[in-house]
C-alpha cells in the first residue's frame, strides 16, 4: 500500500496536469473508464472544468485522485466500487464558499447542487442513481449521516466506506495536513481571519467529538483513526493560539 505522502504526491501531480495529457493520473482514467458509459458525452468535461476552477485549492482534482487511490487500494471493502467511484467523481463537483453577492455558502448547498449536476449527466439505472445520490448526500452531515435505504445488499457499508475515504485526508502526515489547511484557507480567502479560524476550530472539534466513530469501518479505523486524532488535536490547539494572538 502506498504511503499517504505518495498518494498526495500523485494527487498534486494530477492537479497540475490538464486532463487528456500524458501526465494525468492513471487512477482517474482507470475508474472513469469503468463508469463513462453510464454518463452522457459531456460528463467528464463538466467534471474537469469544475475541478480546475481557479477558486479551488483543496477541493480539486487532487482530492479526487487521493480518494480514488485509496478506493483502489482498499477495494476489497466495497461491494460496488463502481458506484463509490461515481460518488467520488461528483461529490464536490459544485464547490463555492460564497454566493455572487458575497453571502457565505453552506456545505449542504454545495452537496445538493453536486447531486443535481450528477443527475443531469447520469445514465445510470434507477437503483444505481438513487444509491449514488444518497452516498453523495451523506457528505452534507458527515458525522450523523446513515443509509436510509439499503439500495442493494451491502449499500450501508459502501456509504460508510465512502465517508471514511472522504475524511481519510485527516490522517496524512502533519506537513501535508498543514498544507491542506492552507489550501482551504485559500478557498475562504475572503473570510476574516478570526471567522475562518473559529469555523475551522468548530469543525475540527466536531470531528474530535466523534471519538472512535470518526471512521465508521473497523478496517479504516485501524488505518486512520490514531493519526487523524493526533492531527486534529494539534490543529485545534494551533488554531486556538492563532485566534488568541490575533484577537
mmCIF file with all atom_site columns, C-alpha atoms in Angstrom, residues 16-198:
data_model
loop_
_atom_site.group_PDB
_atom_site.id
_atom_site.type_symbol
_atom_site.label_atom_id
_atom_site.label_alt_id
_atom_site.label_comp_id
_atom_site.label_asym_id
_atom_site.label_entity_id
_atom_site.label_seq_id
_atom_site.pdbx_PDB_ins_code
_atom_site.Cartn_x
_atom_site.Cartn_y
_atom_site.Cartn_z
_atom_site.occupancy
_atom_site.B_iso_or_equiv
_atom_site.pdbx_formal_charge
_atom_site.auth_seq_id
_atom_site.auth_comp_id
_atom_site.auth_asym_id
_atom_site.auth_atom_id
_atom_site.pdbx_PDB_model_num
ATOM 1   C CA . UNK A 1 16  ? -1.208  20.436 -12.165 1.00 0.00 ? 16  UNK A CA 1
ATOM 2   C CA . UNK A 1 17  ? -1.799  18.458 -15.345 1.00 0.00 ? 17  UNK A CA 1
ATOM 3   C CA . UNK A 1 18  ? -4.629  19.194 -17.783 1.00 0.00 ? 18  UNK A CA 1
ATOM 4   C CA . UNK A 1 19  ? -6.831  16.193 -18.376 1.00 0.00 ? 19  UNK A CA 1
ATOM 5   C CA . UNK A 1 20  ? -6.108  14.478 -21.634 1.00 0.00 ? 20  UNK A CA 1
ATOM 6   C CA . UNK A 1 21  ? -2.355  14.949 -21.370 1.00 0.00 ? 21  UNK A CA 1
ATOM 7   C CA . UNK A 1 22  ? 0.028   12.072 -20.736 1.00 0.00 ? 22  UNK A CA 1
ATOM 8   C CA . UNK A 1 23  ? 0.528   13.365 -17.210 1.00 0.00 ? 23  UNK A CA 1
ATOM 9   C CA . UNK A 1 24  ? -2.990  12.765 -15.926 1.00 0.00 ? 24  UNK A CA 1
ATOM 10  C CA . UNK A 1 25  ? -3.024  10.307 -13.078 1.00 0.00 ? 25  UNK A CA 1
ATOM 11  C CA . UNK A 1 26  ? -3.920  6.855  -14.443 1.00 0.00 ? 26  UNK A CA 1
ATOM 12  C CA . UNK A 1 27  ? -6.213  6.218  -11.477 1.00 0.00 ? 27  UNK A CA 1
ATOM 13  C CA . UNK A 1 28  ? -8.636  8.782  -12.934 1.00 0.00 ? 28  UNK A CA 1
ATOM 14  C CA . UNK A 1 29  ? -8.555  7.148  -16.340 1.00 0.00 ? 29  UNK A CA 1
ATOM 15  C CA . UNK A 1 30  ? -8.984  3.693  -14.806 1.00 0.00 ? 30  UNK A CA 1
ATOM 16  C CA . UNK A 1 31  ? -12.039 4.470  -12.726 1.00 0.00 ? 31  UNK A CA 1
ATOM 17  C CA . UNK A 1 32  ? -13.667 6.764  -15.280 1.00 0.00 ? 32  UNK A CA 1
ATOM 18  C CA . UNK A 1 33  ? -13.369 4.062  -17.947 1.00 0.00 ? 33  UNK A CA 1
ATOM 19  C CA . UNK A 1 34  ? -15.479 1.803  -15.728 1.00 0.00 ? 34  UNK A CA 1
ATOM 20  C CA . UNK A 1 35  ? -18.369 4.259  -15.486 1.00 0.00 ? 35  UNK A CA 1
ATOM 21  C CA . UNK A 1 36  ? -18.056 6.528  -18.533 1.00 0.00 ? 36  UNK A CA 1
ATOM 22  C CA . UNK A 1 37  ? -20.721 4.574  -20.430 1.00 0.00 ? 37  UNK A CA 1
ATOM 23  C CA . UNK A 1 38  ? -23.235 5.352  -17.707 1.00 0.00 ? 38  UNK A CA 1
ATOM 24  C CA . UNK A 1 39  ? -22.880 9.112  -18.275 1.00 0.00 ? 39  UNK A CA 1
ATOM 25  C CA . UNK A 1 40  ? -23.677 11.390 -21.165 1.00 0.00 ? 40  UNK A CA 1
ATOM 26  C CA . UNK A 1 41  ? -20.921 12.519 -23.515 1.00 0.00 ? 41  UNK A CA 1
ATOM 27  C CA . UNK A 1 42  ? -20.386 15.846 -21.712 1.00 0.00 ? 42  UNK A CA 1
ATOM 28  C CA . UNK A 1 43  ? -19.949 14.467 -18.204 1.00 0.00 ? 43  UNK A CA 1
ATOM 29  C CA . UNK A 1 44  ? -16.191 14.324 -17.917 1.00 0.00 ? 44  UNK A CA 1
ATOM 30  C CA . UNK A 1 45  ? -15.681 17.740 -19.490 1.00 0.00 ? 45  UNK A CA 1
ATOM 31  C CA . UNK A 1 46  ? -18.054 19.137 -16.867 1.00 0.00 ? 46  UNK A CA 1
ATOM 32  C CA . UNK A 1 47  ? -16.096 17.460 -14.070 1.00 0.00 ? 47  UNK A CA 1
ATOM 33  C CA . UNK A 1 48  ? -12.747 18.544 -15.473 1.00 0.00 ? 48  UNK A CA 1
ATOM 34  C CA . UNK A 1 49  ? -13.844 22.158 -15.717 1.00 0.00 ? 49  UNK A CA 1
ATOM 35  C CA . UNK A 1 50  ? -15.226 22.052 -12.182 1.00 0.00 ? 50  UNK A CA 1
ATOM 36  C CA . UNK A 1 51  ? -12.164 20.567 -10.506 1.00 0.00 ? 51  UNK A CA 1
ATOM 37  C CA . UNK A 1 52  ? -9.845  23.029 -12.254 1.00 0.00 ? 52  UNK A CA 1
ATOM 38  C CA . UNK A 1 53  ? -11.782 26.135 -11.213 1.00 0.00 ? 53  UNK A CA 1
ATOM 39  C CA . UNK A 1 54  ? -9.307  28.784 -10.012 1.00 0.00 ? 54  UNK A CA 1
ATOM 40  C CA . UNK A 1 55  ? -11.003 29.342 -6.659  1.00 0.00 ? 55  UNK A CA 1
ATOM 41  C CA . UNK A 1 56  ? -10.301 25.737 -5.598  1.00 0.00 ? 56  UNK A CA 1
ATOM 42  C CA . UNK A 1 57  ? -7.163  24.581 -3.822  1.00 0.00 ? 57  UNK A CA 1
ATOM 43  C CA . UNK A 1 58  ? -8.085  21.586 -1.658  1.00 0.00 ? 58  UNK A CA 1
ATOM 44  C CA . UNK A 1 59  ? -11.357 20.639 -3.380  1.00 0.00 ? 59  UNK A CA 1
ATOM 45  C CA . UNK A 1 60  ? -9.810  19.992 -6.792  1.00 0.00 ? 60  UNK A CA 1
ATOM 46  C CA . UNK A 1 61  ? -8.536  17.003 -8.743  1.00 0.00 ? 61  UNK A CA 1
ATOM 47  C CA . UNK A 1 62  ? -6.013  16.236 -6.020  1.00 0.00 ? 62  UNK A CA 1
ATOM 48  C CA . UNK A 1 63  ? -8.746  15.339 -3.542  1.00 0.00 ? 63  UNK A CA 1
ATOM 49  C CA . UNK A 1 64  ? -10.479 13.152 -6.110  1.00 0.00 ? 64  UNK A CA 1
ATOM 50  C CA . UNK A 1 65  ? -7.273  11.308 -7.014  1.00 0.00 ? 65  UNK A CA 1
ATOM 51  C CA . UNK A 1 66  ? -6.482  10.778 -3.336  1.00 0.00 ? 66  UNK A CA 1
ATOM 52  C CA . UNK A 1 67  ? -9.877  9.184  -2.708  1.00 0.00 ? 67  UNK A CA 1
ATOM 53  C CA . UNK A 1 68  ? -9.763  7.058  -5.864  1.00 0.00 ? 68  UNK A CA 1
ATOM 54  C CA . UNK A 1 69  ? -6.266  5.844  -4.973  1.00 0.00 ? 69  UNK A CA 1
ATOM 55  C CA . UNK A 1 70  ? -7.427  4.701  -1.564  1.00 0.00 ? 70  UNK A CA 1
ATOM 56  C CA . UNK A 1 71  ? -10.554 3.124  -3.039  1.00 0.00 ? 71  UNK A CA 1
ATOM 57  C CA . UNK A 1 72  ? -8.272  1.181  -5.377  1.00 0.00 ? 72  UNK A CA 1
ATOM 58  C CA . UNK A 1 73  ? -6.011  0.078  -2.524  1.00 0.00 ? 73  UNK A CA 1
ATOM 59  C CA . UNK A 1 74  ? -8.937  -0.945 -0.294  1.00 0.00 ? 74  UNK A CA 1
ATOM 60  C CA . UNK A 1 75  ? -11.345 -2.159 -2.978  1.00 0.00 ? 75  UNK A CA 1
ATOM 61  C CA . UNK A 1 76  ? -11.971 -5.414 -1.096  1.00 0.00 ? 76  UNK A CA 1
ATOM 62  C CA . UNK A 1 77  ? -14.013 -3.371 1.398   1.00 0.00 ? 77  UNK A CA 1
ATOM 63  C CA . UNK A 1 78  ? -16.501 -2.277 -1.282  1.00 0.00 ? 78  UNK A CA 1
ATOM 64  C CA . UNK A 1 79  ? -19.496 -4.187 -2.608  1.00 0.00 ? 79  UNK A CA 1
ATOM 65  C CA . UNK A 1 80  ? -19.986 -1.744 -5.517  1.00 0.00 ? 80  UNK A CA 1
ATOM 66  C CA . UNK A 1 81  ? -16.688 0.117  -6.043  1.00 0.00 ? 81  UNK A CA 1
ATOM 67  C CA . UNK A 1 82  ? -18.032 1.457  -9.335  1.00 0.00 ? 82  UNK A CA 1
ATOM 68  C CA . UNK A 1 83  ? -20.827 3.324  -7.550  1.00 0.00 ? 83  UNK A CA 1
ATOM 69  C CA . UNK A 1 84  ? -18.455 4.599  -4.872  1.00 0.00 ? 84  UNK A CA 1
ATOM 70  C CA . UNK A 1 85  ? -16.153 5.844  -7.641  1.00 0.00 ? 85  UNK A CA 1
ATOM 71  C CA . UNK A 1 86  ? -19.048 7.685  -9.284  1.00 0.00 ? 86  UNK A CA 1
ATOM 72  C CA . UNK A 1 87  ? -19.869 9.342  -5.965  1.00 0.00 ? 87  UNK A CA 1
ATOM 73  C CA . UNK A 1 88  ? -16.227 10.341 -5.566  1.00 0.00 ? 88  UNK A CA 1
ATOM 74  C CA . UNK A 1 89  ? -16.139 11.945 -9.000  1.00 0.00 ? 89  UNK A CA 1
ATOM 75  C CA . UNK A 1 90  ? -19.290 14.000 -8.401  1.00 0.00 ? 90  UNK A CA 1
ATOM 76  C CA . UNK A 1 91  ? -19.415 14.736 -4.665  1.00 0.00 ? 91  UNK A CA 1
ATOM 77  C CA . UNK A 1 92  ? -17.512 18.064 -4.884  1.00 0.00 ? 92  UNK A CA 1
ATOM 78  C CA . UNK A 1 93  ? -18.436 18.906 -8.475  1.00 0.00 ? 93  UNK A CA 1
ATOM 79  C CA . UNK A 1 94  ? -20.089 22.089 -7.197  1.00 0.00 ? 94  UNK A CA 1
ATOM 80  C CA . UNK A 1 95  ? -17.950 23.852 -4.618  1.00 0.00 ? 95  UNK A CA 1
ATOM 81  C CA . UNK A 1 96  ? -18.414 27.536 -3.811  1.00 0.00 ? 96  UNK A CA 1
ATOM 82  C CA . UNK A 1 97  ? -17.640 29.184 -0.490  1.00 0.00 ? 97  UNK A CA 1
ATOM 83  C CA . UNK A 1 98  ? -19.800 32.229 -1.188  1.00 0.00 ? 98  UNK A CA 1
ATOM 84  C CA . UNK A 1 99  ? -22.562 33.385 -3.498  1.00 0.00 ? 99  UNK A CA 1
ATOM 85  C CA . UNK A 1 100 ? -22.006 36.008 -6.246  1.00 0.00 ? 100 UNK A CA 1
ATOM 86  C CA . UNK A 1 101 ? -23.472 38.581 -3.863  1.00 0.00 ? 101 UNK A CA 1
ATOM 87  C CA . UNK A 1 102 ? -20.823 37.699 -1.253  1.00 0.00 ? 102 UNK A CA 1
ATOM 88  C CA . UNK A 1 103 ? -23.131 35.772 1.056   1.00 0.00 ? 103 UNK A CA 1
ATOM 89  C CA . UNK A 1 104 ? -21.420 32.691 2.562   1.00 0.00 ? 104 UNK A CA 1
ATOM 90  C CA . UNK A 1 105 ? -22.482 29.393 1.014   1.00 0.00 ? 105 UNK A CA 1
ATOM 91  C CA . UNK A 1 106 ? -23.025 26.296 3.129   1.00 0.00 ? 106 UNK A CA 1
ATOM 92  C CA . UNK A 1 107 ? -21.695 22.788 2.524   1.00 0.00 ? 107 UNK A CA 1
ATOM 93  C CA . UNK A 1 108 ? -25.214 21.296 2.262   1.00 0.00 ? 108 UNK A CA 1
ATOM 94  C CA . UNK A 1 109 ? -25.973 23.729 -0.572  1.00 0.00 ? 109 UNK A CA 1
ATOM 95  C CA . UNK A 1 110 ? -22.883 22.572 -2.448  1.00 0.00 ? 110 UNK A CA 1
ATOM 96  C CA . UNK A 1 111 ? -23.756 18.932 -1.842  1.00 0.00 ? 111 UNK A CA 1
ATOM 97  C CA . UNK A 1 112 ? -27.306 19.428 -3.086  1.00 0.00 ? 112 UNK A CA 1
ATOM 98  C CA . UNK A 1 113 ? -26.107 21.122 -6.263  1.00 0.00 ? 113 UNK A CA 1
ATOM 99  C CA . UNK A 1 114 ? -23.437 18.470 -6.808  1.00 0.00 ? 114 UNK A CA 1
ATOM 100 C CA . UNK A 1 115 ? -26.150 15.816 -6.732  1.00 0.00 ? 115 UNK A CA 1
ATOM 101 C CA . UNK A 1 116 ? -28.259 17.789 -9.206  1.00 0.00 ? 116 UNK A CA 1
ATOM 102 C CA . UNK A 1 117 ? -25.288 18.151 -11.536 1.00 0.00 ? 117 UNK A CA 1
ATOM 103 C CA . UNK A 1 118 ? -24.607 14.414 -11.320 1.00 0.00 ? 118 UNK A CA 1
ATOM 104 C CA . UNK A 1 119 ? -28.231 13.596 -12.113 1.00 0.00 ? 119 UNK A CA 1
ATOM 105 C CA . UNK A 1 120 ? -28.172 15.934 -15.106 1.00 0.00 ? 120 UNK A CA 1
ATOM 106 C CA . UNK A 1 121 ? -25.384 13.870 -16.692 1.00 0.00 ? 121 UNK A CA 1
ATOM 107 C CA . UNK A 1 122 ? -26.218 10.432 -15.293 1.00 0.00 ? 122 UNK A CA 1
ATOM 108 C CA . UNK A 1 123 ? -27.265 7.480  -17.406 1.00 0.00 ? 123 UNK A CA 1
ATOM 109 C CA . UNK A 1 124 ? -27.142 5.006  -14.521 1.00 0.00 ? 124 UNK A CA 1
ATOM 110 C CA . UNK A 1 125 ? -30.170 2.821  -13.966 1.00 0.00 ? 125 UNK A CA 1
ATOM 111 C CA . UNK A 1 126 ? -32.695 3.940  -11.351 1.00 0.00 ? 126 UNK A CA 1
ATOM 112 C CA . UNK A 1 127 ? -31.314 1.870  -8.475  1.00 0.00 ? 127 UNK A CA 1
ATOM 113 C CA . UNK A 1 128 ? -27.707 2.861  -9.122  1.00 0.00 ? 128 UNK A CA 1
ATOM 114 C CA . UNK A 1 129 ? -28.567 6.530  -9.492  1.00 0.00 ? 129 UNK A CA 1
ATOM 115 C CA . UNK A 1 130 ? -30.531 6.514  -6.236  1.00 0.00 ? 130 UNK A CA 1
ATOM 116 C CA . UNK A 1 131 ? -27.620 4.836  -4.449  1.00 0.00 ? 131 UNK A CA 1
ATOM 117 C CA . UNK A 1 132 ? -25.086 7.378  -5.761  1.00 0.00 ? 132 UNK A CA 1
ATOM 118 C CA . UNK A 1 133 ? -27.493 10.193 -4.853  1.00 0.00 ? 133 UNK A CA 1
ATOM 119 C CA . UNK A 1 134 ? -27.659 9.005  -1.241  1.00 0.00 ? 134 UNK A CA 1
ATOM 120 C CA . UNK A 1 135 ? -23.901 8.458  -0.968  1.00 0.00 ? 135 UNK A CA 1
ATOM 121 C CA . UNK A 1 136 ? -23.157 11.991 -2.140  1.00 0.00 ? 136 UNK A CA 1
ATOM 122 C CA . UNK A 1 137 ? -25.878 13.495 0.064   1.00 0.00 ? 137 UNK A CA 1
ATOM 123 C CA . UNK A 1 138 ? -24.295 11.816 3.099   1.00 0.00 ? 138 UNK A CA 1
ATOM 124 C CA . UNK A 1 139 ? -21.439 14.332 2.910   1.00 0.00 ? 139 UNK A CA 1
ATOM 125 C CA . UNK A 1 140 ? -23.852 17.103 3.934   1.00 0.00 ? 140 UNK A CA 1
ATOM 126 C CA . UNK A 1 141 ? -23.516 15.883 7.527   1.00 0.00 ? 141 UNK A CA 1
ATOM 127 C CA . UNK A 1 142 ? -20.574 13.510 7.825   1.00 0.00 ? 142 UNK A CA 1
ATOM 128 C CA . UNK A 1 143 ? -20.876 12.575 11.467  1.00 0.00 ? 143 UNK A CA 1
ATOM 129 C CA . UNK A 1 144 ? -24.627 11.939 11.544  1.00 0.00 ? 144 UNK A CA 1
ATOM 130 C CA . UNK A 1 145 ? -25.389 10.557 8.092   1.00 0.00 ? 145 UNK A CA 1
ATOM 131 C CA . UNK A 1 146 ? -26.575 6.997  7.700   1.00 0.00 ? 146 UNK A CA 1
ATOM 132 C CA . UNK A 1 147 ? -28.184 4.912  4.986   1.00 0.00 ? 147 UNK A CA 1
ATOM 133 C CA . UNK A 1 148 ? -31.938 5.457  4.887   1.00 0.00 ? 148 UNK A CA 1
ATOM 134 C CA . UNK A 1 149 ? -32.493 2.663  2.384   1.00 0.00 ? 149 UNK A CA 1
ATOM 135 C CA . UNK A 1 150 ? -30.495 -0.456 1.541   1.00 0.00 ? 150 UNK A CA 1
ATOM 136 C CA . UNK A 1 151 ? -30.424 0.035  -2.235  1.00 0.00 ? 151 UNK A CA 1
ATOM 137 C CA . UNK A 1 152 ? -28.502 -3.236 -2.645  1.00 0.00 ? 152 UNK A CA 1
ATOM 138 C CA . UNK A 1 153 ? -27.032 -5.752 -0.197  1.00 0.00 ? 153 UNK A CA 1
ATOM 139 C CA . UNK A 1 154 ? -24.085 -4.016 1.438   1.00 0.00 ? 154 UNK A CA 1
ATOM 140 C CA . UNK A 1 155 ? -25.108 -0.467 0.499   1.00 0.00 ? 155 UNK A CA 1
ATOM 141 C CA . UNK A 1 156 ? -24.841 0.897  4.045   1.00 0.00 ? 156 UNK A CA 1
ATOM 142 C CA . UNK A 1 157 ? -21.295 -0.436 4.292   1.00 0.00 ? 157 UNK A CA 1
ATOM 143 C CA . UNK A 1 158 ? -20.397 1.212  0.983   1.00 0.00 ? 158 UNK A CA 1
ATOM 144 C CA . UNK A 1 159 ? -21.830 4.531  2.167   1.00 0.00 ? 159 UNK A CA 1
ATOM 145 C CA . UNK A 1 160 ? -19.770 4.289  5.365   1.00 0.00 ? 160 UNK A CA 1
ATOM 146 C CA . UNK A 1 161 ? -16.663 3.390  3.361   1.00 0.00 ? 161 UNK A CA 1
ATOM 147 C CA . UNK A 1 162 ? -17.144 6.404  1.086   1.00 0.00 ? 162 UNK A CA 1
ATOM 148 C CA . UNK A 1 163 ? -17.444 8.747  4.071   1.00 0.00 ? 163 UNK A CA 1
ATOM 149 C CA . UNK A 1 164 ? -14.273 7.264  5.554   1.00 0.00 ? 164 UNK A CA 1
ATOM 150 C CA . UNK A 1 165 ? -12.459 7.811  2.262   1.00 0.00 ? 165 UNK A CA 1
ATOM 151 C CA . UNK A 1 166 ? -13.591 11.427 2.225   1.00 0.00 ? 166 UNK A CA 1
ATOM 152 C CA . UNK A 1 167 ? -12.155 12.009 5.717   1.00 0.00 ? 167 UNK A CA 1
ATOM 153 C CA . UNK A 1 168 ? -9.003  9.952  5.204   1.00 0.00 ? 168 UNK A CA 1
ATOM 154 C CA . UNK A 1 169 ? -7.045  13.143 4.462   1.00 0.00 ? 169 UNK A CA 1
ATOM 155 C CA . UNK A 1 170 ? -7.271  13.861 8.198   1.00 0.00 ? 170 UNK A CA 1
ATOM 156 C CA . UNK A 1 171 ? -4.714  11.084 8.705   1.00 0.00 ? 171 UNK A CA 1
ATOM 157 C CA . UNK A 1 172 ? -1.943  12.331 6.401   1.00 0.00 ? 172 UNK A CA 1
ATOM 158 C CA . UNK A 1 173 ? 1.452   13.401 7.740   1.00 0.00 ? 173 UNK A CA 1
ATOM 159 C CA . UNK A 1 174 ? 1.436   16.709 9.621   1.00 0.00 ? 174 UNK A CA 1
ATOM 160 C CA . UNK A 1 175 ? 3.146   18.781 6.870   1.00 0.00 ? 175 UNK A CA 1
ATOM 161 C CA . UNK A 1 176 ? 0.537   17.606 4.355   1.00 0.00 ? 176 UNK A CA 1
ATOM 162 C CA . UNK A 1 177 ? -2.254  18.258 6.854   1.00 0.00 ? 177 UNK A CA 1
ATOM 163 C CA . UNK A 1 178 ? -0.946  21.816 7.327   1.00 0.00 ? 178 UNK A CA 1
ATOM 164 C CA . UNK A 1 179 ? -0.846  22.326 3.562   1.00 0.00 ? 179 UNK A CA 1
ATOM 165 C CA . UNK A 1 180 ? -4.425  21.099 3.282   1.00 0.00 ? 180 UNK A CA 1
ATOM 166 C CA . UNK A 1 181 ? -5.472  23.689 5.872   1.00 0.00 ? 181 UNK A CA 1
ATOM 167 C CA . UNK A 1 182 ? -3.655  26.397 3.922   1.00 0.00 ? 182 UNK A CA 1
ATOM 168 C CA . UNK A 1 183 ? -5.416  25.275 0.747   1.00 0.00 ? 183 UNK A CA 1
ATOM 169 C CA . UNK A 1 184 ? -8.794  25.514 2.474   1.00 0.00 ? 184 UNK A CA 1
ATOM 170 C CA . UNK A 1 185 ? -7.830  28.970 3.757   1.00 0.00 ? 185 UNK A CA 1
ATOM 171 C CA . UNK A 1 186 ? -7.188  29.960 0.121   1.00 0.00 ? 186 UNK A CA 1
ATOM 172 C CA . UNK A 1 187 ? -10.715 28.836 -0.746  1.00 0.00 ? 187 UNK A CA 1
ATOM 173 C CA . UNK A 1 188 ? -12.011 31.087 2.057   1.00 0.00 ? 188 UNK A CA 1
ATOM 174 C CA . UNK A 1 189 ? -9.600  33.959 1.328   1.00 0.00 ? 189 UNK A CA 1
ATOM 175 C CA . UNK A 1 190 ? -12.465 36.419 1.572   1.00 0.00 ? 190 UNK A CA 1
ATOM 176 C CA . UNK A 1 191 ? -13.356 35.449 5.167   1.00 0.00 ? 191 UNK A CA 1
ATOM 177 C CA . UNK A 1 192 ? -11.987 37.499 8.070   1.00 0.00 ? 192 UNK A CA 1
ATOM 178 C CA . UNK A 1 193 ? -9.165  35.659 9.807   1.00 0.00 ? 193 UNK A CA 1
ATOM 179 C CA . UNK A 1 194 ? -10.962 35.258 13.135  1.00 0.00 ? 194 UNK A CA 1
ATOM 180 C CA . UNK A 1 195 ? -14.116 33.957 11.447  1.00 0.00 ? 195 UNK A CA 1
ATOM 181 C CA . UNK A 1 196 ? -12.127 31.418 9.443   1.00 0.00 ? 196 UNK A CA 1
ATOM 182 C CA . UNK A 1 197 ? -10.184 30.209 12.485  1.00 0.00 ? 197 UNK A CA 1
ATOM 183 C CA . UNK A 1 198 ? -13.377 29.894 14.505  1.00 0.00 ? 198 UNK A CA 1
#
